[in-house]
mmCIF file of N, CA, C and O in Angstrom:
data_model
loop_
_atom_site.group_PDB
_atom_site.id
_atom_site.type_symbol
_atom_site.label_atom_id
_atom_site.label_comp_id
_atom_site.label_asym_id
_atom_site.label_seq_id
_atom_site.Cartn_x
_atom_site.Cartn_y
_atom_site.Cartn_z
ATOM 1 N N MET E 1 -2.093 14.211 -17.168
ATOM 2 C CA MET E 1 -2.843 12.996 -16.931
ATOM 3 C C MET E 1 -4.225 13.084 -17.565
ATOM 4 O O MET E 1 -4.851 14.116 -17.473
ATOM 5 N N ASN E 2 -4.639 12.004 -18.174
ATOM 6 C CA ASN E 2 -5.960 11.991 -18.792
ATOM 7 C C ASN E 2 -7.043 11.766 -17.764
ATOM 8 O O ASN E 2 -6.797 11.113 -16.726
ATOM 9 N N ALA E 3 -8.216 12.247 -18.046
ATOM 10 C CA ALA E 3 -9.366 12.056 -17.154
ATOM 11 C C ALA E 3 -10.146 10.821 -17.574
ATOM 12 O O ALA E 3 -10.156 10.448 -18.759
ATOM 13 N N VAL E 4 -10.797 10.212 -16.589
ATOM 14 C CA VAL E 4 -11.659 9.069 -16.874
ATOM 15 C C VAL E 4 -13.027 9.374 -16.230
ATOM 16 O O VAL E 4 -13.085 10.005 -15.166
ATOM 17 N N THR E 5 -14.092 8.929 -16.871
ATOM 18 C CA THR E 5 -15.451 9.168 -16.352
ATOM 19 C C THR E 5 -16.054 7.879 -15.871
ATOM 20 O O THR E 5 -15.552 6.781 -16.148
ATOM 21 N N ASP E 6 -17.198 8.016 -15.172
ATOM 22 C CA ASP E 6 -17.940 6.801 -14.732
ATOM 23 C C ASP E 6 -18.198 5.902 -15.937
ATOM 24 O O ASP E 6 -18.047 4.687 -15.865
ATOM 25 N N ALA E 7 -18.622 6.503 -17.064
ATOM 26 C CA ALA E 7 -19.016 5.740 -18.246
ATOM 27 C C ALA E 7 -17.827 4.977 -18.853
ATOM 28 O O ALA E 7 -17.994 3.890 -19.392
ATOM 29 N N GLU E 8 -16.618 5.538 -18.756
ATOM 30 C CA GLU E 8 -15.428 4.903 -19.398
ATOM 31 C C GLU E 8 -14.654 4.014 -18.426
ATOM 32 O O GLU E 8 -13.740 3.310 -18.844
ATOM 33 N N PHE E 9 -15.002 4.043 -17.159
ATOM 34 C CA PHE E 9 -14.200 3.398 -16.123
ATOM 35 C C PHE E 9 -13.963 1.918 -16.405
ATOM 36 O O PHE E 9 -12.841 1.428 -16.334
ATOM 37 N N ASP E 10 -15.013 1.216 -16.717
ATOM 38 C CA ASP E 10 -14.911 -0.234 -16.958
ATOM 39 C C ASP E 10 -13.920 -0.558 -18.054
ATOM 40 O O ASP E 10 -13.013 -1.344 -17.903
ATOM 41 N N ALA E 11 -14.081 0.139 -19.204
ATOM 42 C CA ALA E 11 -13.238 -0.148 -20.347
ATOM 43 C C ALA E 11 -11.797 0.337 -20.137
ATOM 44 O O ALA E 11 -10.828 -0.409 -20.455
ATOM 45 N N GLN E 12 -11.605 1.550 -19.597
ATOM 46 C CA GLN E 12 -10.283 2.127 -19.477
ATOM 47 C C GLN E 12 -9.467 1.599 -18.283
ATOM 48 O O GLN E 12 -8.273 1.574 -18.336
ATOM 49 N N VAL E 13 -10.183 1.222 -17.235
ATOM 50 C CA VAL E 13 -9.473 0.823 -15.994
ATOM 51 C C VAL E 13 -9.573 -0.676 -15.733
ATOM 52 O O VAL E 13 -8.548 -1.356 -15.689
ATOM 53 N N LEU E 14 -10.783 -1.182 -15.598
ATOM 54 C CA LEU E 14 -10.955 -2.581 -15.177
ATOM 55 C C LEU E 14 -10.512 -3.566 -16.274
ATOM 56 O O LEU E 14 -10.041 -4.638 -15.933
ATOM 57 N N LYS E 15 -10.615 -3.184 -17.540
ATOM 58 C CA LYS E 15 -10.264 -4.096 -18.603
ATOM 59 C C LYS E 15 -8.856 -3.828 -19.171
ATOM 60 O O LYS E 15 -8.484 -4.415 -20.171
ATOM 61 N N SER E 16 -8.091 -2.956 -18.534
ATOM 62 C CA SER E 16 -6.758 -2.606 -19.033
ATOM 63 C C SER E 16 -5.789 -3.794 -18.864
ATOM 64 O O SER E 16 -5.866 -4.539 -17.881
ATOM 65 N N ASP E 17 -4.888 -3.919 -19.842
ATOM 66 C CA ASP E 17 -3.878 -4.968 -19.793
ATOM 67 C C ASP E 17 -2.784 -4.672 -18.769
ATOM 68 O O ASP E 17 -2.131 -5.574 -18.262
ATOM 69 N N LYS E 18 -2.566 -3.384 -18.514
ATOM 70 C CA LYS E 18 -1.516 -3.031 -17.543
ATOM 71 C C LYS E 18 -2.132 -2.356 -16.330
ATOM 72 O O LYS E 18 -3.309 -1.937 -16.372
ATOM 73 N N PRO E 19 -1.394 -2.227 -15.239
ATOM 74 C CA PRO E 19 -1.932 -1.579 -14.049
ATOM 75 C C PRO E 19 -2.384 -0.141 -14.346
ATOM 76 O O PRO E 19 -1.784 0.526 -15.187
ATOM 77 N N VAL E 20 -3.436 0.312 -13.661
ATOM 78 C CA VAL E 20 -3.964 1.651 -13.841
ATOM 79 C C VAL E 20 -4.047 2.348 -12.516
ATOM 80 O O VAL E 20 -4.646 1.819 -11.576
ATOM 81 N N LEU E 21 -3.417 3.521 -12.409
ATOM 82 C CA LEU E 21 -3.513 4.323 -11.217
ATOM 83 C C LEU E 21 -4.599 5.379 -11.477
ATOM 84 O O LEU E 21 -4.557 6.081 -12.492
ATOM 85 N N VAL E 22 -5.556 5.458 -10.589
ATOM 86 C CA VAL E 22 -6.618 6.455 -10.691
ATOM 87 C C VAL E 22 -6.550 7.401 -9.500
ATOM 88 O O VAL E 22 -6.633 6.945 -8.338
ATOM 89 N N ASP E 23 -6.401 8.679 -9.800
ATOM 90 C CA ASP E 23 -6.360 9.719 -8.781
ATOM 91 C C ASP E 23 -7.762 10.306 -8.679
ATOM 92 O O ASP E 23 -8.251 10.925 -9.597
ATOM 93 N N PHE E 24 -8.448 10.030 -7.550
ATOM 94 C CA PHE E 24 -9.779 10.595 -7.290
ATOM 95 C C PHE E 24 -9.566 11.972 -6.640
ATOM 96 O O PHE E 24 -8.933 12.080 -5.611
ATOM 97 N N TRP E 25 -10.133 13.006 -7.273
ATOM 98 C CA TRP E 25 -9.850 14.370 -6.866
ATOM 99 C C TRP E 25 -11.078 15.281 -7.069
ATOM 100 O O TRP E 25 -12.081 14.833 -7.665
ATOM 101 N N ALA E 26 -10.971 16.530 -6.619
ATOM 102 C CA ALA E 26 -11.999 17.564 -6.888
ATOM 103 C C ALA E 26 -11.318 18.907 -6.981
ATOM 104 O O ALA E 26 -10.261 19.138 -6.385
ATOM 105 N N GLU E 27 -11.974 19.847 -7.707
ATOM 106 C CA GLU E 27 -11.430 21.188 -7.907
ATOM 107 C C GLU E 27 -11.123 21.908 -6.582
ATOM 108 O O GLU E 27 -10.155 22.584 -6.436
ATOM 109 N N TRP E 28 -12.035 21.738 -5.608
ATOM 110 C CA TRP E 28 -11.958 22.489 -4.342
ATOM 111 C C TRP E 28 -10.967 21.882 -3.345
ATOM 112 O O TRP E 28 -10.764 22.427 -2.271
ATOM 113 N N CYS E 29 -10.335 20.776 -3.677
ATOM 114 C CA CYS E 29 -9.475 20.039 -2.753
ATOM 115 C C CYS E 29 -8.053 20.498 -2.846
ATOM 116 O O CYS E 29 -7.357 20.215 -3.849
ATOM 117 N N GLY E 30 -7.544 21.202 -1.820
ATOM 118 C CA GLY E 30 -6.168 21.693 -1.797
ATOM 119 C C GLY E 30 -5.136 20.590 -1.888
ATOM 120 O O GLY E 30 -4.219 20.656 -2.724
ATOM 121 N N PRO E 31 -5.225 19.563 -1.041
ATOM 122 C CA PRO E 31 -4.250 18.470 -1.102
ATOM 123 C C PRO E 31 -4.247 17.773 -2.495
ATOM 124 O O PRO E 31 -3.209 17.315 -2.933
ATOM 125 N N CYS E 32 -5.388 17.737 -3.170
ATOM 126 C CA CYS E 32 -5.446 17.150 -4.508
ATOM 127 C C CYS E 32 -4.566 17.956 -5.461
ATOM 128 O O CYS E 32 -3.889 17.379 -6.309
ATOM 129 N N ARG E 33 -4.612 19.261 -5.314
ATOM 130 C CA ARG E 33 -3.774 20.144 -6.179
ATOM 131 C C ARG E 33 -2.326 19.981 -5.883
ATOM 132 O O ARG E 33 -1.476 20.171 -6.766
ATOM 133 N N GLN E 34 -1.969 19.613 -4.627
ATOM 134 C CA GLN E 34 -0.565 19.346 -4.286
ATOM 135 C C GLN E 34 -0.076 18.040 -4.923
ATOM 136 O O GLN E 34 1.070 17.958 -5.377
ATOM 137 N N VAL E 35 -0.907 17.042 -4.954
ATOM 138 C CA VAL E 35 -0.528 15.711 -5.459
ATOM 139 C C VAL E 35 -0.464 15.685 -6.971
ATOM 140 O O VAL E 35 0.367 14.982 -7.549
ATOM 141 N N ALA E 36 -1.316 16.455 -7.665
ATOM 142 C CA ALA E 36 -1.439 16.397 -9.123
ATOM 143 C C ALA E 36 -0.082 16.540 -9.850
ATOM 144 O O ALA E 36 0.272 15.703 -10.693
ATOM 145 N N PRO E 37 0.734 17.572 -9.554
ATOM 146 C CA PRO E 37 2.002 17.696 -10.271
ATOM 147 C C PRO E 37 2.987 16.546 -9.965
ATOM 148 O O PRO E 37 3.779 16.145 -10.821
ATOM 149 N N ILE E 38 2.912 16.002 -8.749
ATOM 150 C CA ILE E 38 3.786 14.893 -8.366
ATOM 151 C C ILE E 38 3.383 13.666 -9.217
ATOM 152 O O ILE E 38 4.256 12.961 -9.763
ATOM 153 N N LEU E 39 2.061 13.407 -9.350
ATOM 154 C CA LEU E 39 1.630 12.287 -10.162
ATOM 155 C C LEU E 39 1.993 12.486 -11.623
ATOM 156 O O LEU E 39 2.381 11.530 -12.311
ATOM 157 N N ASP E 40 1.905 13.735 -12.102
ATOM 158 C CA ASP E 40 2.322 14.016 -13.488
ATOM 159 C C ASP E 40 3.766 13.665 -13.715
ATOM 160 O O ASP E 40 4.152 13.094 -14.727
ATOM 161 N N GLU E 41 4.623 13.995 -12.732
ATOM 162 C CA GLU E 41 6.046 13.673 -12.820
ATOM 163 C C GLU E 41 6.279 12.184 -12.854
ATOM 164 O O GLU E 41 7.031 11.663 -13.685
ATOM 165 N N ILE E 42 5.616 11.449 -11.963
ATOM 166 C CA ILE E 42 5.766 9.992 -11.892
ATOM 167 C C ILE E 42 5.238 9.391 -13.207
ATOM 168 O O ILE E 42 5.834 8.481 -13.748
ATOM 169 N N ALA E 43 4.142 9.921 -13.712
ATOM 170 C CA ALA E 43 3.551 9.406 -14.977
ATOM 171 C C ALA E 43 4.516 9.598 -16.127
ATOM 172 O O ALA E 43 4.635 8.723 -17.000
ATOM 173 N N SER E 44 5.231 10.726 -16.172
ATOM 174 C CA SER E 44 6.143 10.981 -17.255
ATOM 175 C C SER E 44 7.319 10.009 -17.243
ATOM 176 O O SER E 44 7.890 9.667 -18.289
ATOM 177 N N THR E 45 7.677 9.514 -16.071
ATOM 178 C CA THR E 45 8.782 8.559 -15.951
ATOM 179 C C THR E 45 8.338 7.100 -16.078
ATOM 180 O O THR E 45 9.069 6.276 -16.597
ATOM 181 N N HIS E 46 7.143 6.789 -15.548
ATOM 182 C CA HIS E 46 6.725 5.375 -15.464
ATOM 183 C C HIS E 46 5.472 5.093 -16.282
ATOM 184 O O HIS E 46 4.852 4.016 -16.096
ATOM 185 N N GLY E 47 5.067 6.000 -17.174
ATOM 186 C CA GLY E 47 3.844 5.839 -17.941
ATOM 187 C C GLY E 47 3.838 4.622 -18.866
ATOM 188 O O GLY E 47 2.771 4.191 -19.311
ATOM 189 N N ASP E 48 5.031 4.055 -19.146
ATOM 190 C CA ASP E 48 5.074 2.894 -19.991
ATOM 191 C C ASP E 48 4.644 1.641 -19.227
ATOM 192 O O ASP E 48 4.155 0.664 -19.812
ATOM 193 N N LYS E 49 4.809 1.611 -17.905
ATOM 194 C CA LYS E 49 4.521 0.435 -17.103
ATOM 195 C C LYS E 49 3.114 0.498 -16.492
ATOM 196 O O LYS E 49 2.508 -0.531 -16.161
ATOM 197 N N ILE E 50 2.588 1.698 -16.273
ATOM 198 C CA ILE E 50 1.341 1.899 -15.571
ATOM 199 C C ILE E 50 0.600 3.071 -16.200
ATOM 200 O O ILE E 50 1.199 4.058 -16.575
ATOM 201 N N THR E 51 -0.703 2.899 -16.360
ATOM 202 C CA THR E 51 -1.522 3.969 -16.922
ATOM 203 C C THR E 51 -1.985 4.903 -15.792
ATOM 204 O O THR E 51 -2.437 4.404 -14.768
ATOM 205 N N PHE E 52 -1.815 6.200 -15.999
ATOM 206 C CA PHE E 52 -2.221 7.175 -14.982
ATOM 207 C C PHE E 52 -3.484 7.924 -15.457
ATOM 208 O O PHE E 52 -3.481 8.530 -16.536
ATOM 209 N N LEU E 53 -4.523 7.871 -14.644
ATOM 210 C CA LEU E 53 -5.786 8.594 -14.972
ATOM 211 C C LEU E 53 -6.255 9.332 -13.750
ATOM 212 O O LEU E 53 -5.880 8.999 -12.613
ATOM 213 N N LYS E 54 -7.102 10.342 -13.968
ATOM 214 C CA LYS E 54 -7.706 11.018 -12.821
ATOM 215 C C LYS E 54 -9.214 11.107 -13.022
ATOM 216 O O LYS E 54 -9.697 11.141 -14.128
ATOM 217 N N MET E 55 -9.918 11.101 -11.864
ATOM 218 C CA MET E 55 -11.373 11.153 -11.918
ATOM 219 C C MET E 55 -11.851 12.224 -10.961
ATOM 220 O O MET E 55 -11.565 12.191 -9.776
ATOM 221 N N ASN E 56 -12.640 13.180 -11.486
ATOM 222 C CA ASN E 56 -13.260 14.235 -10.703
ATOM 223 C C ASN E 56 -14.462 13.616 -9.992
ATOM 224 O O ASN E 56 -15.431 13.210 -10.638
ATOM 225 N N VAL E 57 -14.424 13.583 -8.629
ATOM 226 C CA VAL E 57 -15.476 12.925 -7.880
ATOM 227 C C VAL E 57 -16.779 13.683 -7.906
ATOM 228 O O VAL E 57 -17.858 13.089 -7.719
ATOM 229 N N ASP E 58 -16.721 15.005 -8.141
ATOM 230 C CA ASP E 58 -17.935 15.809 -8.220
ATOM 231 C C ASP E 58 -18.707 15.529 -9.530
ATOM 232 O O ASP E 58 -19.924 15.484 -9.567
ATOM 233 N N GLU E 59 -17.959 15.344 -10.598
ATOM 234 C CA GLU E 59 -18.564 15.104 -11.917
ATOM 235 C C GLU E 59 -18.903 13.625 -12.132
ATOM 236 O O GLU E 59 -19.715 13.301 -12.984
ATOM 237 N N ASN E 60 -18.255 12.726 -11.378
ATOM 238 C CA ASN E 60 -18.419 11.299 -11.547
ATOM 239 C C ASN E 60 -18.641 10.643 -10.173
ATOM 240 O O ASN E 60 -17.712 10.047 -9.634
ATOM 241 N N PRO E 61 -19.862 10.719 -9.631
ATOM 242 C CA PRO E 61 -20.070 10.212 -8.263
ATOM 243 C C PRO E 61 -20.200 8.687 -8.149
ATOM 244 O O PRO E 61 -20.035 8.142 -7.058
ATOM 245 N N VAL E 62 -20.508 7.991 -9.229
ATOM 246 C CA VAL E 62 -20.805 6.558 -9.163
ATOM 247 C C VAL E 62 -19.601 5.714 -8.797
ATOM 248 O O VAL E 62 -19.630 4.928 -7.822
ATOM 249 N N THR E 63 -18.513 5.880 -9.536
ATOM 250 C CA THR E 63 -17.346 5.047 -9.306
ATOM 251 C C THR E 63 -16.734 5.247 -7.948
ATOM 252 O O THR E 63 -16.472 4.262 -7.227
ATOM 253 N N PRO E 64 -16.508 6.508 -7.482
ATOM 254 C CA PRO E 64 -15.967 6.681 -6.122
ATOM 255 C C PRO E 64 -16.848 6.021 -5.062
ATOM 256 O O PRO E 64 -16.353 5.392 -4.124
ATOM 257 N N SER E 65 -18.142 6.087 -5.246
ATOM 258 C CA SER E 65 -19.071 5.462 -4.319
ATOM 259 C C SER E 65 -18.921 3.954 -4.326
ATOM 260 O O SER E 65 -18.866 3.298 -3.285
ATOM 261 N N ASN E 66 -18.798 3.350 -5.531
ATOM 262 C CA ASN E 66 -18.631 1.899 -5.673
ATOM 263 C C ASN E 66 -17.362 1.411 -4.966
ATOM 264 O O ASN E 66 -17.334 0.292 -4.483
ATOM 265 N N TYR E 67 -16.335 2.249 -4.948
ATOM 266 C CA TYR E 67 -15.051 1.849 -4.337
ATOM 267 C C TYR E 67 -14.856 2.474 -2.973
ATOM 268 O O TYR E 67 -13.741 2.515 -2.483
ATOM 269 N N ARG E 68 -15.914 2.996 -2.396
ATOM 270 C CA ARG E 68 -15.897 3.550 -1.021
ATOM 271 C C ARG E 68 -14.832 4.624 -0.841
ATOM 272 O O ARG E 68 -14.097 4.628 0.158
ATOM 273 N N VAL E 69 -14.691 5.478 -1.857
ATOM 274 C CA VAL E 69 -13.775 6.611 -1.737
ATOM 275 C C VAL E 69 -14.479 7.666 -0.934
ATOM 276 O O VAL E 69 -15.424 8.287 -1.384
ATOM 277 N N THR E 70 -14.055 7.849 0.340
ATOM 278 C CA THR E 70 -14.720 8.810 1.213
ATOM 279 C C THR E 70 -13.893 10.068 1.458
ATOM 280 O O THR E 70 -14.456 11.101 1.816
ATOM 281 N N GLY E 71 -12.596 9.985 1.250
ATOM 282 C CA GLY E 71 -11.734 11.164 1.418
ATOM 283 C C GLY E 71 -10.894 11.320 0.179
ATOM 284 O O GLY E 71 -10.577 10.342 -0.525
ATOM 285 N N ILE E 72 -10.596 12.565 -0.167
ATOM 286 C CA ILE E 72 -9.747 12.805 -1.328
ATOM 287 C C ILE E 72 -8.562 13.693 -0.914
ATOM 288 O O ILE E 72 -8.700 14.430 0.042
ATOM 289 N N PRO E 73 -7.429 13.593 -1.564
ATOM 290 C CA PRO E 73 -7.190 12.690 -2.689
ATOM 291 C C PRO E 73 -7.080 11.229 -2.260
ATOM 292 O O PRO E 73 -6.513 10.934 -1.197
ATOM 293 N N THR E 74 -7.669 10.364 -3.040
ATOM 294 C CA THR E 74 -7.473 8.921 -2.891
ATOM 295 C C THR E 74 -6.913 8.419 -4.200
ATOM 296 O O THR E 74 -7.421 8.765 -5.280
ATOM 297 N N ILE E 75 -5.869 7.618 -4.113
ATOM 298 C CA ILE E 75 -5.241 7.037 -5.287
ATOM 299 C C ILE E 75 -5.467 5.518 -5.195
ATOM 300 O O ILE E 75 -5.053 4.896 -4.214
ATOM 301 N N ASN E 76 -6.154 4.954 -6.184
ATOM 302 C CA ASN E 76 -6.344 3.520 -6.251
ATOM 303 C C ASN E 76 -5.535 2.994 -7.443
ATOM 304 O O ASN E 76 -5.543 3.601 -8.499
ATOM 305 N N VAL E 77 -4.891 1.850 -7.226
ATOM 306 C CA VAL E 77 -4.224 1.188 -8.343
ATOM 307 C C VAL E 77 -5.001 -0.086 -8.616
ATOM 308 O O VAL E 77 -5.255 -0.889 -7.717
ATOM 309 N N TYR E 78 -5.395 -0.237 -9.884
ATOM 310 C CA TYR E 78 -6.190 -1.394 -10.330
ATOM 311 C C TYR E 78 -5.320 -2.275 -11.208
ATOM 312 O O TYR E 78 -4.572 -1.787 -12.043
ATOM 313 N N GLN E 79 -5.464 -3.574 -10.975
ATOM 314 C CA GLN E 79 -4.733 -4.530 -11.793
ATOM 315 C C GLN E 79 -5.648 -5.737 -11.981
ATOM 316 O O GLN E 79 -6.178 -6.270 -10.985
ATOM 317 N N GLY E 80 -5.892 -6.155 -13.224
ATOM 318 C CA GLY E 80 -6.777 -7.263 -13.472
ATOM 319 C C GLY E 80 -8.179 -7.042 -12.952
ATOM 320 O O GLY E 80 -8.872 -7.976 -12.515
ATOM 321 N N GLY E 81 -8.642 -5.761 -12.975
ATOM 322 C CA GLY E 81 -9.990 -5.470 -12.550
ATOM 323 C C GLY E 81 -10.193 -5.320 -11.040
ATOM 324 O O GLY E 81 -11.303 -5.087 -10.595
ATOM 325 N N GLU E 82 -9.115 -5.454 -10.293
ATOM 326 C CA GLU E 82 -9.203 -5.377 -8.826
ATOM 327 C C GLU E 82 -8.352 -4.237 -8.281
ATOM 328 O O GLU E 82 -7.323 -3.905 -8.890
ATOM 329 N N VAL E 83 -8.733 -3.723 -7.136
ATOM 330 C CA VAL E 83 -7.904 -2.709 -6.456
ATOM 331 C C VAL E 83 -6.751 -3.443 -5.778
ATOM 332 O O VAL E 83 -6.983 -4.324 -4.937
ATOM 333 N N VAL E 84 -5.523 -3.125 -6.128
ATOM 334 C CA VAL E 84 -4.351 -3.748 -5.516
ATOM 335 C C VAL E 84 -3.659 -2.838 -4.561
ATOM 336 O O VAL E 84 -2.831 -3.285 -3.753
ATOM 337 N N LYS E 85 -3.976 -1.526 -4.586
ATOM 338 C CA LYS E 85 -3.360 -0.588 -3.668
ATOM 339 C C LYS E 85 -4.239 0.618 -3.534
ATOM 340 O O LYS E 85 -4.833 1.072 -4.509
ATOM 341 N N THR E 86 -4.349 1.146 -2.288
ATOM 342 C CA THR E 86 -5.088 2.393 -2.031
ATOM 343 C C THR E 86 -4.191 3.304 -1.202
ATOM 344 O O THR E 86 -3.647 2.865 -0.196
ATOM 345 N N ILE E 87 -4.071 4.562 -1.658
ATOM 346 C CA ILE E 87 -3.308 5.561 -0.924
ATOM 347 C C ILE E 87 -4.250 6.723 -0.691
ATOM 348 O O ILE E 87 -4.790 7.303 -1.634
ATOM 349 N N VAL E 88 -4.496 7.043 0.575
ATOM 350 C CA VAL E 88 -5.415 8.141 0.922
ATOM 351 C C VAL E 88 -4.631 9.319 1.468
ATOM 352 O O VAL E 88 -3.782 9.131 2.362
ATOM 353 N N GLY E 89 -4.868 10.504 0.940
ATOM 354 C CA GLY E 89 -4.197 11.702 1.418
ATOM 355 C C GLY E 89 -3.009 12.069 0.559
ATOM 356 O O GLY E 89 -2.532 11.279 -0.221
ATOM 357 N N ALA E 90 -2.601 13.319 0.714
ATOM 358 C CA ALA E 90 -1.428 13.812 -0.049
ATOM 359 C C ALA E 90 -0.166 13.240 0.506
ATOM 360 O O ALA E 90 -0.006 13.090 1.704
ATOM 361 N N ARG E 91 0.745 12.893 -0.382
ATOM 362 C CA ARG E 91 2.059 12.356 0.032
ATOM 363 C C ARG E 91 3.136 13.033 -0.812
ATOM 364 O O ARG E 91 2.901 13.372 -1.978
ATOM 365 N N PRO E 92 4.351 13.215 -0.269
ATOM 366 C CA PRO E 92 5.456 13.708 -1.078
ATOM 367 C C PRO E 92 5.837 12.673 -2.120
ATOM 368 O O PRO E 92 5.511 11.473 -1.993
ATOM 369 N N LYS E 93 6.566 13.091 -3.145
ATOM 370 C CA LYS E 93 6.931 12.232 -4.272
ATOM 371 C C LYS E 93 7.646 10.941 -3.805
ATOM 372 O O LYS E 93 7.341 9.863 -4.241
ATOM 373 N N ALA E 94 8.599 11.103 -2.893
ATOM 374 C CA ALA E 94 9.367 9.942 -2.428
ATOM 375 C C ALA E 94 8.446 8.896 -1.788
ATOM 376 O O ALA E 94 8.605 7.692 -2.004
ATOM 377 N N ALA E 95 7.501 9.367 -0.977
ATOM 378 C CA ALA E 95 6.562 8.431 -0.325
ATOM 379 C C ALA E 95 5.668 7.753 -1.354
ATOM 380 O O ALA E 95 5.377 6.534 -1.228
ATOM 381 N N LEU E 96 5.193 8.492 -2.340
ATOM 382 C CA LEU E 96 4.351 7.885 -3.370
ATOM 383 C C LEU E 96 5.133 6.831 -4.162
ATOM 384 O O LEU E 96 4.632 5.756 -4.438
ATOM 385 N N LEU E 97 6.387 7.170 -4.536
ATOM 386 C CA LEU E 97 7.197 6.220 -5.287
ATOM 387 C C LEU E 97 7.433 4.956 -4.459
ATOM 388 O O LEU E 97 7.422 3.848 -4.980
ATOM 389 N N LYS E 98 7.637 5.106 -3.147
ATOM 390 C CA LYS E 98 7.834 3.943 -2.276
ATOM 391 C C LYS E 98 6.592 3.081 -2.277
ATOM 392 O O LYS E 98 6.685 1.844 -2.389
ATOM 393 N N GLU E 99 5.403 3.713 -2.176
ATOM 394 C CA GLU E 99 4.148 2.951 -2.187
ATOM 395 C C GLU E 99 3.944 2.210 -3.502
ATOM 396 O O GLU E 99 3.317 1.141 -3.559
ATOM 397 N N LEU E 100 4.439 2.810 -4.581
ATOM 398 C CA LEU E 100 4.191 2.248 -5.934
ATOM 399 C C LEU E 100 5.360 1.412 -6.445
ATOM 400 O O LEU E 100 5.294 0.940 -7.549
ATOM 401 N N GLU E 101 6.395 1.234 -5.632
ATOM 402 C CA GLU E 101 7.646 0.628 -6.164
ATOM 403 C C GLU E 101 7.458 -0.775 -6.746
ATOM 404 O O GLU E 101 8.153 -1.125 -7.684
ATOM 405 N N ASP E 102 6.531 -1.550 -6.238
ATOM 406 C CA ASP E 102 6.337 -2.885 -6.767
ATOM 407 C C ASP E 102 5.629 -2.845 -8.146
ATOM 408 O O ASP E 102 5.572 -3.829 -8.840
ATOM 409 N N LEU E 103 5.083 -1.674 -8.504
ATOM 410 C CA LEU E 103 4.375 -1.545 -9.784
ATOM 411 C C LEU E 103 5.191 -0.811 -10.824
ATOM 412 O O LEU E 103 5.055 -1.078 -11.996
ATOM 413 N N VAL E 104 5.975 0.164 -10.389
ATOM 414 C CA VAL E 104 6.812 0.923 -11.335
ATOM 415 C C VAL E 104 8.199 0.443 -11.236
ATOM 416 O O VAL E 104 9.056 0.378 -11.807
#
């Protein structure tokens, strides 16, 4: 999954033609490390329908603050510049796919 920064967020996420899933994470977050390979798997299967990006909250504090990301991992799905789905906490692959089924 590609990384996105505060500086690129507007162009890469809010102005995207297709839905964008952003995984807000940090190096020290155990549950984030559990979710990362699951998201990579989902991205490899559904990357044509939805763009998958990740944002390190320690290196990019502005965007998480703007979207009130208080716990990680938080997964936000953006469509047309708006948050259309928020998933907080680690989930197994089946649960994530269920949450995302209307998008993928």
